[in-house]
């Protein structure tokens, strides 16, 4: 990674570490307490998942990458660095304007803004008009919406496209929603899906 990118990633990782204690306290009080304060938190995928997503894009040559839940740009940076190599583009959807402003600044600092189309809207309004075929989609927004978003992107996936969903194993507070998601995707005929124990747990889903 070039030094500008590494510098931004390290700055974001340091911020993420300082958020962990606050987040743990809020999770004790339940999902609603976390959601009420969520605009203040990055809620990033973490380095292992970032690196994995970057590698998946590179080795598959993915060019149309969609991120549902861009936050302040941690996962976006990993994707953008990879699509710069494949000649592709990341479409990053984030509903909170303040987060997206920060995301834009972080991408600019990293020298990766040209690789990203920032969409500041509710994903529900964006997906119907999104043009396929999509090579890789990351689902990483509110956990009760994963099934709806999966069903909306599935018809737009490239034949060898991959859907990655984060937070399958962590936090425990959204275990019920994640179990419902996993059983939903695995129940669709012609779909292959498994959980990878990296970061907060990822469900990797493709046609098989
Ligand atoms: C877990 S965070 C994303 C973290 C990011 N992928 C990263 O690794 O840095 C989830 C984000 O989804 C956004 N979000 C929640 N519901 C949304 C919706 N309906 N449409 C678009 N964004 C949404 C939230 O504002 C939040 O920033």
Coordinates of C-alpha atoms and ligand atoms in Angstrom, one line a residue:
X1 CA 0.0 0.0 0.0
X2 CA 1.2 3.5 -0.7
X3 CA 2.1 5.7 2.3
X4 CA -0.9 8.1 1.8
X5 CA -3.3 5.1 2.0
X6 CA -1.6 3.5 4.9
X7 CA -1.6 6.8 6.8
X8 CA -5.4 7.2 6.4
X9 CA -6.1 3.6 7.3
X10 CA -4.0 3.9 10.5
X11 CA -5.7 7.1 11.5
X12 CA -9.1 5.4 11.1
X13 CA -8.0 2.2 12.9
X14 CA -6.9 4.3 15.9
X15 CA -10.2 6.0 16.0
X16 CA -12.0 2.6 15.7
X17 CA -10.0 1.3 18.7
X18 CA -11.1 4.2 20.8
X19 CA -14.8 3.6 19.9
X20 CA -14.7 -0.1 20.9
X21 CA -15.2 0.6 24.7
X22 CA -18.0 3.0 24.1
X23 CA -19.7 0.6 21.7
X24 CA -19.4 -2.3 24.2
X25 CA -21.1 -0.3 26.9
X26 CA -24.0 0.6 24.5
X27 CA -24.4 -3.0 23.3
X28 CA -25.1 -3.9 26.9
X29 CA -28.1 -1.7 26.7
X30 CA -29.3 -3.3 23.5
X31 CA -29.6 -2.7 19.7
X32 CA -31.7 0.4 20.0
X33 CA -29.1 2.2 22.2
X34 CA -26.5 1.4 19.6
X35 CA -28.7 2.6 16.7
X36 CA -29.5 5.8 18.5
X37 CA -25.8 6.7 18.8
X38 CA -24.7 5.1 15.5
X39 CA -24.1 8.3 13.6
X40 CA -21.1 9.0 15.8
X41 CA -19.4 5.6 15.2
X42 CA -17.4 4.3 12.2
X43 CA -18.5 0.7 12.8
X44 CA -15.8 -0.4 10.3
X45 CA -15.1 -3.9 9.1
X46 CA -11.6 -4.0 10.5
X47 CA -8.2 -4.7 8.9
X48 CA -8.6 -8.4 8.2
X49 CA -11.8 -8.0 6.4
X50 CA -10.6 -4.9 4.6
X51 CA -7.6 -6.9 3.3
X52 CA -9.7 -9.9 2.3
X53 CA -12.1 -7.7 0.4
X54 CA -9.2 -6.0 -1.4
X55 CA -7.8 -9.4 -2.3
X56 CA -11.1 -10.7 -3.5
X57 CA -11.5 -7.8 -5.9
X58 CA -8.0 -8.1 -7.2
X59 CA -7.9 -11.9 -7.8
X60 CA -11.4 -12.0 -9.4
X61 CA -10.8 -8.8 -11.4
X62 CA -14.0 -7.3 -10.1
X63 CA -14.8 -4.0 -11.7
X64 CA -18.3 -3.1 -10.5
X65 CA -18.2 -3.1 -6.8
X66 CA -21.1 -1.9 -4.6
X67 CA -20.8 -1.1 -0.9
X68 CA -24.0 -0.8 1.1
X69 CA -23.0 1.2 4.2
X70 CA -20.0 3.3 3.4
X71 CA -19.7 5.1 6.8
X72 CA -16.5 7.3 6.9
X73 CA -14.8 5.2 4.2
X74 CA -12.7 2.5 5.9
X75 CA -13.9 -0.4 3.7
X76 CA -14.2 2.0 0.8
X77 CA -10.5 2.7 0.9
X78 CA -9.7 -1.1 0.7
X79 CA -12.1 -1.5 -2.2
X80 CA -10.9 1.6 -4.0
X81 CA -7.3 0.6 -3.8
X82 CA -8.2 -2.7 -5.4
X83 CA -10.4 -1.4 -8.2
X84 CA -7.6 1.0 -9.1
X85 CA -5.8 -2.1 -10.1
X86 CA -8.7 -3.8 -11.9
X87 CA -9.8 -0.6 -13.7
X88 CA -13.2 -0.6 -12.0
X89 CA -15.2 1.6 -9.8
X90 CA -16.8 1.4 -6.3
X91 CA -20.3 2.6 -5.8
X92 CA -20.6 3.4 -2.0
X93 CA -24.0 4.1 -0.5
X94 CA -24.3 6.0 2.8
X95 CA -27.4 7.6 4.1
X96 CA -25.8 9.9 6.7
X97 CA -24.5 13.2 5.0
X98 CA -22.0 13.9 7.7
X99 CA -20.4 10.5 7.4
X100 CA -20.3 10.8 3.7
X101 CA -18.6 14.2 3.9
X102 CA -15.9 12.6 6.1
X103 CA -15.7 9.6 3.7
X104 CA -15.0 12.0 0.8
X105 CA -12.3 13.7 2.8
X106 CA -10.7 10.4 3.7
X107 CA -10.7 9.1 0.1
X108 CA -9.3 12.4 -1.1
X109 CA -6.4 12.2 1.5
X110 CA -5.8 8.6 0.4
X111 CA -5.7 9.7 -3.3
X112 CA -8.6 7.4 -4.1
X113 CA -11.6 9.7 -4.7
X114 CA -11.5 9.0 -8.5
X115 CA -12.2 5.3 -7.9
X116 CA -15.4 5.9 -6.0
X117 CA -18.9 7.1 -6.8
X118 CA -20.4 8.4 -3.6
X119 CA -24.2 8.0 -3.3
X120 CA -25.7 9.8 -0.4
X121 CA -29.1 8.2 -0.3
X122 CA -31.2 5.5 1.4
X123 CA -30.1 2.3 -0.3
X124 CA -33.7 1.3 -0.8
X125 CA -34.0 4.2 -3.3
X126 CA -30.7 3.4 -5.0
X127 CA -30.8 -0.3 -5.7
X128 CA -33.8 -0.5 -8.1
X129 CA -32.0 1.9 -10.5
X130 CA -28.6 0.4 -10.1
X131 CA -27.3 -1.1 -13.3
X132 CA -25.8 -4.6 -13.3
X133 CA -23.9 -6.8 -13.8
X134 CA -22.3 -6.4 -10.4
X135 CA -19.1 -8.2 -9.5
X136 CA -19.0 -7.8 -5.8
X137 CA -21.5 -6.4 -3.3
X138 CA -20.7 -5.8 0.4
X139 CA -23.8 -5.6 2.7
X140 CA -22.8 -3.8 5.9
X141 CA -25.6 -1.5 7.0
X142 CA -28.5 -2.2 9.5
X143 CA -28.8 -5.8 10.1
X144 CA -32.6 -6.1 9.8
X145 CA -32.3 -4.9 6.2
X146 CA -29.8 -7.4 4.8
X147 CA -32.4 -9.8 3.4
X148 CA -34.2 -7.1 1.5
X149 CA -31.0 -5.8 0.0
X150 CA -29.8 -9.3 -0.9
X151 CA -33.0 -10.0 -2.8
X152 CA -32.7 -6.6 -4.6
X153 CA -29.1 -7.2 -5.7
X154 CA -29.3 -10.9 -6.6
X155 CA -30.9 -10.4 -10.1
X156 CA -28.2 -7.9 -10.8
X157 CA -25.2 -10.0 -9.9
X158 CA -22.8 -11.1 -12.6
X159 CA -22.8 -14.9 -13.2
X160 CA -19.6 -15.2 -11.1
X161 CA -20.5 -12.3 -8.8
X162 CA -20.0 -12.4 -5.0
X163 CA -22.2 -11.0 -2.2
X164 CA -20.4 -10.5 1.1
X165 CA -22.3 -9.7 4.3
X166 CA -20.6 -8.5 7.4
X167 CA -21.3 -9.1 11.1
X168 CA -22.5 -12.7 10.8
X169 CA -20.8 -13.7 14.1
X170 CA -20.2 -10.4 15.9
X171 CA -21.9 -8.6 17.7
X172 CA -24.1 -11.1 19.5
X173 CA -26.9 -8.5 19.8
X174 CA -27.8 -9.0 16.1
X175 CA -27.5 -12.8 16.1
X176 CA -31.2 -13.3 15.4
X177 CA -31.2 -11.1 12.2
X178 CA -28.0 -12.7 11.0
X179 CA -29.3 -16.2 11.5
X180 CA -32.4 -15.2 9.4
X181 CA -30.1 -13.8 6.7
X182 CA -28.0 -16.9 6.5
X183 CA -30.9 -19.3 6.4
X184 CA -32.6 -17.0 3.7
X185 CA -29.6 -17.0 1.3
X186 CA -28.9 -20.7 1.8
X187 CA -32.5 -21.5 1.1
X188 CA -32.4 -20.1 -2.4
X189 CA -32.0 -22.7 -5.1
X190 CA -28.8 -22.5 -7.2
X191 CA -27.0 -20.5 -4.5
X192 CA -23.8 -21.5 -2.6
X193 CA -23.1 -19.8 0.7
X194 CA -20.8 -20.2 3.7
X195 CA -19.6 -18.3 6.7
X196 CA -16.0 -17.3 6.9
X197 CA -14.7 -16.6 10.4
X198 CA -12.7 -13.5 9.5
X199 CA -13.2 -10.1 11.3
X200 CA -16.8 -10.0 12.6
X201 CA -17.8 -13.0 10.5
X202 CA -18.6 -12.9 6.7
X203 CA -21.2 -14.7 4.7
X204 CA -19.9 -15.3 1.2
X205 CA -22.6 -16.0 -1.3
X206 CA -22.5 -16.8 -5.0
X207 CA -24.2 -18.8 -7.7
X208 CA -23.0 -22.4 -7.7
Ligands
LIG1 C1 -21.5 -0.8 9.8 S1 -21.5 0.8 9.1 C2 -20.6 0.6 7.6 C3 -19.1 0.5 7.9 C4 -18.2 0.5 6.7 N1 -18.6 -0.6 5.7 C5 -16.8 0.4 7.0 O1 -16.2 -0.7 7.1 O2 -16.2 1.4 7.4 C6 -23.2 0.9 8.5 C7 -23.5 2.2 7.8 O3 -24.7 2.0 7.0 C8 -25.4 3.3 7.0 N2 -26.8 3.0 6.7 C9 -27.7 2.4 7.5 N3 -28.9 2.3 6.9 C10 -28.7 2.7 5.6 C11 -29.6 2.8 4.5 N4 -30.9 2.4 4.6 N5 -29.1 3.3 3.3 C12 -27.8 3.7 3.3 N6 -26.9 3.6 4.3 C13 -27.4 3.1 5.5 C14 -25.2 3.9 8.4 O4 -25.3 5.3 8.4 C15 -23.7 3.4 8.7 O5 -22.8 4.4 8.4

